[in-house]
Coordinates of C-alpha atoms in Angstrom, one line a residue:
X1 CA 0.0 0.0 0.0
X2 CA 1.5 3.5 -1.2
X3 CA 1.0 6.6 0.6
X4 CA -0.3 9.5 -0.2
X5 CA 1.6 12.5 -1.3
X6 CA 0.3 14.7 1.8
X7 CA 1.0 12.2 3.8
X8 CA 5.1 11.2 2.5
X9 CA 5.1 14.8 2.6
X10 CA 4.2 15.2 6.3
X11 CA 6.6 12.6 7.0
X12 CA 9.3 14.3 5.3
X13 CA 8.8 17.5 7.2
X14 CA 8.7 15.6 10.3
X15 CA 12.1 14.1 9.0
X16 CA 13.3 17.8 8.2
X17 CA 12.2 18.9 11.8
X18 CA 14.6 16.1 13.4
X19 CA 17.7 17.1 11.7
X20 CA 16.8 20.3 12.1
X21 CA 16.5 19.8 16.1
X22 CA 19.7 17.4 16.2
X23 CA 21.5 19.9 14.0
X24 CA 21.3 22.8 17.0
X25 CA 21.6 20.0 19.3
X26 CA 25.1 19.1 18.6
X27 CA 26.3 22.6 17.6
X28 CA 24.9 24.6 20.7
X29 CA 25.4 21.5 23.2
X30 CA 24.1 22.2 26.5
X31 CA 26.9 23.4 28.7
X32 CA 28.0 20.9 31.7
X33 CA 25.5 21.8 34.7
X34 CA 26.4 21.4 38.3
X35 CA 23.4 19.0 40.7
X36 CA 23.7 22.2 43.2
X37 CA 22.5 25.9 42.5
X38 CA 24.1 27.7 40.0
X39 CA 24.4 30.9 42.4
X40 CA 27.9 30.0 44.0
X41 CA 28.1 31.8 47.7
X42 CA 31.2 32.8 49.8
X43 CA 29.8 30.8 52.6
X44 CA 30.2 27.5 50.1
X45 CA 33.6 27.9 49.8
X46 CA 35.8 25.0 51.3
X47 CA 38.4 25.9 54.3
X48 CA 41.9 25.3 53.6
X49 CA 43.3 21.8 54.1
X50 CA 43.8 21.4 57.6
X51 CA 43.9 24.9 58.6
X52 CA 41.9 24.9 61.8
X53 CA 38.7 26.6 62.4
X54 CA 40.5 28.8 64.8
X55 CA 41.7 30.5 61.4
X56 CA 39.8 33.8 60.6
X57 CA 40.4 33.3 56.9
X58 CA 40.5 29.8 56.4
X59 CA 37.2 29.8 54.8
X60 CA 37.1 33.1 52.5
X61 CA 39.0 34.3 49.8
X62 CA 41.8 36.1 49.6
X63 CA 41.7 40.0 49.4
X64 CA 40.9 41.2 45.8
X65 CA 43.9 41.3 43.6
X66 CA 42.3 44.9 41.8
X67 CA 39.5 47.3 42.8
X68 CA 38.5 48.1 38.9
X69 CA 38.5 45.8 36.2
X70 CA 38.1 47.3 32.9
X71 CA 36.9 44.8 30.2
X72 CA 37.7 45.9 26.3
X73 CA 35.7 43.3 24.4
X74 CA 36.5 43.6 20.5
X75 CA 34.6 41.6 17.7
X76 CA 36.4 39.3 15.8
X77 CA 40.2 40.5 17.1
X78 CA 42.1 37.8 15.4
X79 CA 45.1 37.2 17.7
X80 CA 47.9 38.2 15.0
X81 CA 46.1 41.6 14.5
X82 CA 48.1 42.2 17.9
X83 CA 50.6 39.9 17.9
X84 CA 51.3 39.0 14.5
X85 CA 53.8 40.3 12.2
X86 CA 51.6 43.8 11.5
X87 CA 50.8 44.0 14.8
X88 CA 53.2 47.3 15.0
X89 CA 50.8 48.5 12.4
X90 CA 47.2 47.4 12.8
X91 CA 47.6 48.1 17.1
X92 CA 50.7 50.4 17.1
X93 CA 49.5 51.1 20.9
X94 CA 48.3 48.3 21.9
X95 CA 51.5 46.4 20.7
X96 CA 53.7 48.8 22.7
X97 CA 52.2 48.1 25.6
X98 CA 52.4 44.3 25.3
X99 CA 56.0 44.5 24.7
X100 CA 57.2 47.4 26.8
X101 CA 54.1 47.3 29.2
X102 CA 53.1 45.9 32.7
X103 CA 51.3 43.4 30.9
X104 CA 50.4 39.2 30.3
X105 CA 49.4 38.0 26.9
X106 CA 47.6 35.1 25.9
X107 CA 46.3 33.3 22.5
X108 CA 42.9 32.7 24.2
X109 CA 41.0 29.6 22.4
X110 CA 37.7 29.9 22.0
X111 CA 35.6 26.7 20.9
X112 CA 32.8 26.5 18.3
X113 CA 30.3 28.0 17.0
X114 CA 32.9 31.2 16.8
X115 CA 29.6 33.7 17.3
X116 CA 29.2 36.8 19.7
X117 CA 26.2 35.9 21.4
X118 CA 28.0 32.6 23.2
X119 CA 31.1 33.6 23.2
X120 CA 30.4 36.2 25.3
X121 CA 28.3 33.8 27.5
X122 CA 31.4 32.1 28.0
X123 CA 33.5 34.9 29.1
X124 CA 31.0 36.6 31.2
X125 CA 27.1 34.9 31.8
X126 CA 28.8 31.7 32.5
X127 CA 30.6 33.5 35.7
X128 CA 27.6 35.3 36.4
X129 CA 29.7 38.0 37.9
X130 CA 28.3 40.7 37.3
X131 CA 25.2 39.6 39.0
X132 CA 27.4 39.5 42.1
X133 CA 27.6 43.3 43.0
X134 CA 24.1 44.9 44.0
X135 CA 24.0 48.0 42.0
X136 CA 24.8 46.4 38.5
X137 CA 21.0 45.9 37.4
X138 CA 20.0 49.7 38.0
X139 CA 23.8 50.5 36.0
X140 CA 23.0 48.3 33.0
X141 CA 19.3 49.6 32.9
X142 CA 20.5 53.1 31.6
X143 CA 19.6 54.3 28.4
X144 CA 23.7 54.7 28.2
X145 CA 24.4 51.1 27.6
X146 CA 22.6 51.2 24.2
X147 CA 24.7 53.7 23.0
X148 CA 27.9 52.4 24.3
X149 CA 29.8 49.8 21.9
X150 CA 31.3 51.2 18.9
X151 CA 31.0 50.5 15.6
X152 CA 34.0 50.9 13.6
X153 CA 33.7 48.0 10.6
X154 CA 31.4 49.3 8.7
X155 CA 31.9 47.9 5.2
X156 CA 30.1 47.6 2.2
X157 CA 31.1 44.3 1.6
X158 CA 31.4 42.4 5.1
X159 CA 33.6 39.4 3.4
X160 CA 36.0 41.5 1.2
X161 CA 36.7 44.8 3.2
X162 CA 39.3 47.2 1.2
X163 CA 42.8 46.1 3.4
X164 CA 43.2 50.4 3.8
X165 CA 39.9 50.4 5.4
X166 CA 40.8 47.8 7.9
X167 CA 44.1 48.9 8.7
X168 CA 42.1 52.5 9.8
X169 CA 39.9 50.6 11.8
X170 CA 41.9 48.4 13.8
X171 CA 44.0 51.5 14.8
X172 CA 41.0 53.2 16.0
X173 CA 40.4 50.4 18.1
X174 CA 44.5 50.9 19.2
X175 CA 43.6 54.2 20.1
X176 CA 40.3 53.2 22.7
X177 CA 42.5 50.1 24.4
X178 CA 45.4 53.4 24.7
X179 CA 42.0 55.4 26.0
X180 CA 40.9 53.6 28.7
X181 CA 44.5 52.5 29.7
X182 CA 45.8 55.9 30.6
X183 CA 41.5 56.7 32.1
X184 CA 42.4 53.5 34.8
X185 CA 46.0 54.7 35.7
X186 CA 44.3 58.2 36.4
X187 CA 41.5 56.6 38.1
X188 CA 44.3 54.4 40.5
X189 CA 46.7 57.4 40.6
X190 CA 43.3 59.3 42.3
X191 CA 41.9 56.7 44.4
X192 CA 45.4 55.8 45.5
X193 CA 44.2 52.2 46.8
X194 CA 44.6 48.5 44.8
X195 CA 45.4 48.5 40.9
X196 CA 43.1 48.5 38.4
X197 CA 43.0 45.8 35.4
X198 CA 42.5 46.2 31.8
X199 CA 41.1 43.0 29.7
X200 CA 41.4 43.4 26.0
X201 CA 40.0 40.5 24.5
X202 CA 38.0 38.8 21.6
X203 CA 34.9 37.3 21.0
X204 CA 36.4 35.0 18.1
X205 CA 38.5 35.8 15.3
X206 CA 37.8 34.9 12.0
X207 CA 39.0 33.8 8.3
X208 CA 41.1 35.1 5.9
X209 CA 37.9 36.2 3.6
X210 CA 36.3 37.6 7.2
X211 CA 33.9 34.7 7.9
X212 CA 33.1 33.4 11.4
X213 CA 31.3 30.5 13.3
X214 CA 33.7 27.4 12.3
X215 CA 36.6 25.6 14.1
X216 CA 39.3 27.2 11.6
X217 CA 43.1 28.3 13.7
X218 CA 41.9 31.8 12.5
X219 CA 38.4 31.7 14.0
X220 CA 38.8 30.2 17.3
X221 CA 42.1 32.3 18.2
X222 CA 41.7 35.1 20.2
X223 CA 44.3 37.5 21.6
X224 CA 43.9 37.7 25.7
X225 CA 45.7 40.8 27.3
X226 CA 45.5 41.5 30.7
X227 CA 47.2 44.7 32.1
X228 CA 47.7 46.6 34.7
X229 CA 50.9 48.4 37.2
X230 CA 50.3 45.3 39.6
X231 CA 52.3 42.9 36.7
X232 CA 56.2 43.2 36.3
X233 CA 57.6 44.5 33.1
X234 CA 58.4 42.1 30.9
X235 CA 58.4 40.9 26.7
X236 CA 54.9 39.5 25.6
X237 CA 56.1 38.7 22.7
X238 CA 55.6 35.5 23.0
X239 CA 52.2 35.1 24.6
X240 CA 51.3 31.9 25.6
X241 CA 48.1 30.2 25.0
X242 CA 45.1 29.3 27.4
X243 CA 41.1 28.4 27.1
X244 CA 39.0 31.0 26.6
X245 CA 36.7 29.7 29.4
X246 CA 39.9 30.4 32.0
X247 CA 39.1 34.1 32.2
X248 CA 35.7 33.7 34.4
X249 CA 37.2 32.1 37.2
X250 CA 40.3 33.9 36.9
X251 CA 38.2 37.0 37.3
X252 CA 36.2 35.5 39.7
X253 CA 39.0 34.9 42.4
X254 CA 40.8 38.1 41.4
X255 CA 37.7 40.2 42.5
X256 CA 37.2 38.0 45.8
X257 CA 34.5 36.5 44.3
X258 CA 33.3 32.7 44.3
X259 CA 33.8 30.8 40.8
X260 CA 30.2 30.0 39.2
X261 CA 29.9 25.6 39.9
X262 CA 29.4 25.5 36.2
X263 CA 32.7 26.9 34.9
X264 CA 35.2 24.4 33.7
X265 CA 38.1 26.8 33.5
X266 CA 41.3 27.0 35.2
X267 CA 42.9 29.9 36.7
X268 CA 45.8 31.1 34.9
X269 CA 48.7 31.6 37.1
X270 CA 50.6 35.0 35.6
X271 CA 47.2 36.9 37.3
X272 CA 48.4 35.3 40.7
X273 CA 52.5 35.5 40.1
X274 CA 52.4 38.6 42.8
X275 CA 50.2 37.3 45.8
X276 CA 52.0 35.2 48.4
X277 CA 52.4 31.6 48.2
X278 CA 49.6 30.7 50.6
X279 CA 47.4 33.1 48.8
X280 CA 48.0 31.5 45.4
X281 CA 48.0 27.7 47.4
X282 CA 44.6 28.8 48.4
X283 CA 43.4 30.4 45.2
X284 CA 44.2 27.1 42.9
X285 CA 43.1 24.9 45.7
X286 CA 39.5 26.9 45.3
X287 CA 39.5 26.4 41.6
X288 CA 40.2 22.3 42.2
X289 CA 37.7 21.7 44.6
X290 CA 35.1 23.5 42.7
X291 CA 36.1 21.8 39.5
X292 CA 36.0 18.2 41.6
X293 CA 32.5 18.9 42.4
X294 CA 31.5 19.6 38.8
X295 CA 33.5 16.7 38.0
X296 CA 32.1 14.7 40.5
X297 CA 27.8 15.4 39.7
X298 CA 28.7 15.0 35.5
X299 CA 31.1 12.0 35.7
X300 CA 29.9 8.4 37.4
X301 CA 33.1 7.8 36.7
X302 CA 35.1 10.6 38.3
X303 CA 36.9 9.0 40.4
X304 CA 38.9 7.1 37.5
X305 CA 40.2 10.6 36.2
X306 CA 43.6 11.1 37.1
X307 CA 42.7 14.8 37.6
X308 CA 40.4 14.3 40.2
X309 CA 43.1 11.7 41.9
X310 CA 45.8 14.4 41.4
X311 CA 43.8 16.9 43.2
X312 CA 43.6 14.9 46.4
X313 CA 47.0 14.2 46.3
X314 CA 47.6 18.5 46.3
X315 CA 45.1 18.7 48.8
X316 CA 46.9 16.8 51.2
X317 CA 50.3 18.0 50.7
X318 CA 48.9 21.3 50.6
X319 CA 47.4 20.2 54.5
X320 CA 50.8 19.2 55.3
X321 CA 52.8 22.6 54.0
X322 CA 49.8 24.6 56.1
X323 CA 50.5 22.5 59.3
X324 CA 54.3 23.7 58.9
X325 CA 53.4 27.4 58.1
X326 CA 51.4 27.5 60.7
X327 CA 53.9 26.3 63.2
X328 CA 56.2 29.8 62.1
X329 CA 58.2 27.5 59.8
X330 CA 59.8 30.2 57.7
X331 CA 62.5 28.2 56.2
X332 CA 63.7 27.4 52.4
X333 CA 62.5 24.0 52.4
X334 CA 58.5 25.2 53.1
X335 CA 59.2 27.5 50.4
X336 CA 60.0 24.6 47.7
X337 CA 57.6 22.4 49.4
X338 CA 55.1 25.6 48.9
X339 CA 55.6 26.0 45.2
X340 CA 55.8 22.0 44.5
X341 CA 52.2 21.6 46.3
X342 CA 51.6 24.3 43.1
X343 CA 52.8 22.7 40.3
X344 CA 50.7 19.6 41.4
X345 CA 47.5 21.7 41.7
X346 CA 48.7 22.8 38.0
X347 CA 48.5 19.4 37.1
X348 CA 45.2 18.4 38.4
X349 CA 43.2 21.7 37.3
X350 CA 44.6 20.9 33.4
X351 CA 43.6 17.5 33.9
X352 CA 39.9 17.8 35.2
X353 CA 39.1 21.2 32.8
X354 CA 40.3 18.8 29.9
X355 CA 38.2 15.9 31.3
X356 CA 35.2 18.2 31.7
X357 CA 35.5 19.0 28.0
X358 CA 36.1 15.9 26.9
X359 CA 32.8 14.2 28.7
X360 CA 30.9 17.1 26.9
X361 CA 32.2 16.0 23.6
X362 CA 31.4 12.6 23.7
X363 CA 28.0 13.7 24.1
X364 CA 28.3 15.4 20.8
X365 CA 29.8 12.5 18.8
X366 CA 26.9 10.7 19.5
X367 CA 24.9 13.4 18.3
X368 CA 27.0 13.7 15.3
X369 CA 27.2 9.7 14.6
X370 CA 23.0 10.1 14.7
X371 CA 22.7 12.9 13.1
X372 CA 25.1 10.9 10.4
X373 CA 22.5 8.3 10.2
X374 CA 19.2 10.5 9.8
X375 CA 21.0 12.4 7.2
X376 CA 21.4 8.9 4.8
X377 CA 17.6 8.1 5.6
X378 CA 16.8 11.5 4.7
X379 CA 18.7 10.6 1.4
X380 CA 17.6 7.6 0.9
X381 CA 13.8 9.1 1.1
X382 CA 14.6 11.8 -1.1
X383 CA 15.7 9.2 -3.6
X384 CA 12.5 7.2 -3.7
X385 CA 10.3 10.8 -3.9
X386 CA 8.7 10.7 -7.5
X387 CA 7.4 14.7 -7.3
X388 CA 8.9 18.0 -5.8
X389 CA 9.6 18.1 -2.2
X390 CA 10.9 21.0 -0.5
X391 CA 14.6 20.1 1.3
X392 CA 15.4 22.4 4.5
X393 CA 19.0 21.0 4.6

């Protein structure tokens, strides 16, 4: 018995409708997701190994690292606009101040899809921390926010944009990051209290004909420069590269603030180089256990990860280098003890933000292998169809 035509055709919209829905399932995959609220609390924050509740701080962050951060979020900053060989021309400021400057620099990778909208997510939602200071929603309700973000890439032809136009461009945007550098020293150099940061970074980069949204070197490299008087002088030259998903919590424990339970980002360590070594002991050890936990309510497995094995091992020797501070031991030994306690809490962190990644993209190979085998059905359909059919895909 043959169907009819209205009926193969419903069935071939329905068919449409799936790929359509297993399509945006695999290319927006929903992001890992603590069991616990999403609203992380300085009261949830885990004491430091063995440090005695007799300890005033033993439960709390560490005093902010800066009172004013100062984020400079450019669309589509490829990472050799800054650092690559034109990089003297495109950003003649910017460059300077990476080279000469009290500065860090970082290839930041972001992952697909290379768009604004979750990019940004990434970077900031994810962290939620913005929603941690009590005036922000009455600040970001003003008309003034509309108006704010510039547009400088204007072209008549988005893909092909004439090489003079975006050389103008990109030193405009030179000029701002120079702008808002000098408006935060004369903002510290008033206040007179705890440095300020500047963040220029990018959403996503894109291709050599100015496309964006794929997995391309081009489009998923972003520069990452983090500056402010607090950092030595030294050559950035040579930036090295991180995850773009390590700038929330970085931010997050820079500003005293807890790290969101769904990030699965690692701190990077140049932000910390200046606090003392039980302050940046206490800062990764805050990163690990909060990553444990996330690795812990995702994984049934967890405790097979070598990260999350790693981390326990850190977490003890860090107990046994805080029983020795705390007895006034002051002598060289603590301090290589100290700083090999850190290298193992490097370790772990790399090894459960990798493992958190890689859990989330086996989810997405099975949505791929699926969406493989609806797409030679669909074909297959398509093949046997005697009339015109409209295809979606």
């Amino acid at each position: 018995m043959r169907l009819s035509s209205s009926v193969f055709a419903a069935v071939c919209l329905l068919i449409e409708l799936l790929g359509i829905a297993l399509f945006l399932r695999g290319f927006f995959p929903v992001p890992i997701k603590s069991s616990l609220s999403t609203k992380s609390k300085l009261s949830d924050l885990p004491a430091e190994p063995h440090a005695g509740s007799s300890q005033p701080n033993s439960t709390k962050v560490p005093s902010p690292l800066f009172k004013r951060v100062v984020i400079v979020l450019i669309d589509a900053l490829r990472e050799d606009f800054v650092f690559g060989p034109n990089g003297k021309r495109f950003m003649p400021y910017t460059r300077h101040i990476v080279e000469r400057g009290s500065s860090h620099s970082f290839i930041a990778k972001a992952r697909p899809p290379t768009v604004t909208m979750p990019r940004i997510k990434v970077s900031l939602k994810m962290n939620r921390i913005l929603f941690m200071y009590p005036t922000v929603s009455s600040e970001l309700s003003l008309c003034t926010w509309t108006e704010f973000p510039f547009h400088l890439f204007i072209f008549s032809s988005p893909a092909n944009p004439p090489p003079s136009m975006v050389v103008k461009c990109v030193c405009a945007l030179s000029v701002l990051v120079l702008c808002c550098f000098d408006t935060c020293r004369v903002l510290q150099e008033s206040e007179g209290s705890l440095p300020n940061l500047l963040v220029l970074c990018g959403d996503h980069g894109m291709s050599e004909t100015g496309s964006h949204g794929g997995s391309s070197e081009p489009e998923v490299s972003t520069p990452l420069v983090l500056i402010s008087p607090a950092f030595q002088r030294k050559d950035c030259s040579h930036p090295g590269v991180v995850e773009q998903v390590d700038l929330p919590p970085t931010l997050a424990l820079a500003l005293a603030l807890p790290i969101s339970q769904n990030s699965v980002g690692r701190l990077i360590p140049a932000m910390f180089e200046e606090a003392s070594l039980r302050e940046q002991l206490r800062f990764f050890h805050i990163n690990g256990h909060q990553l444990s936990s996330l690795l812990r309510d995702s994984n049934p497995n967890f405790h097979k990860e070598d990260g999350y094995e790693q981390f326990r091992v850190a977490e003890k020797a860090h107990g046994n280098w805080m029983k020795l501070y705390m007895e006034g031991n002051a002598s060289e030994v603590l301090g290589n003890m100290g700083k090999k306690v850190l290298k193992q809490y490097l370790e772990a962190l790399q090894a459960m933000s990798a493992a958190l990644s890689k859990h989330q993209c086996k989810k997405s190979l099975f949505q791929g292998i699926l969406k493989s085998f609806y797409w030679s059905v669909h074909q297959e359909i398509l093949e046997q169809c005697k009339g015109p059919f409209l295809t979606l895909i």
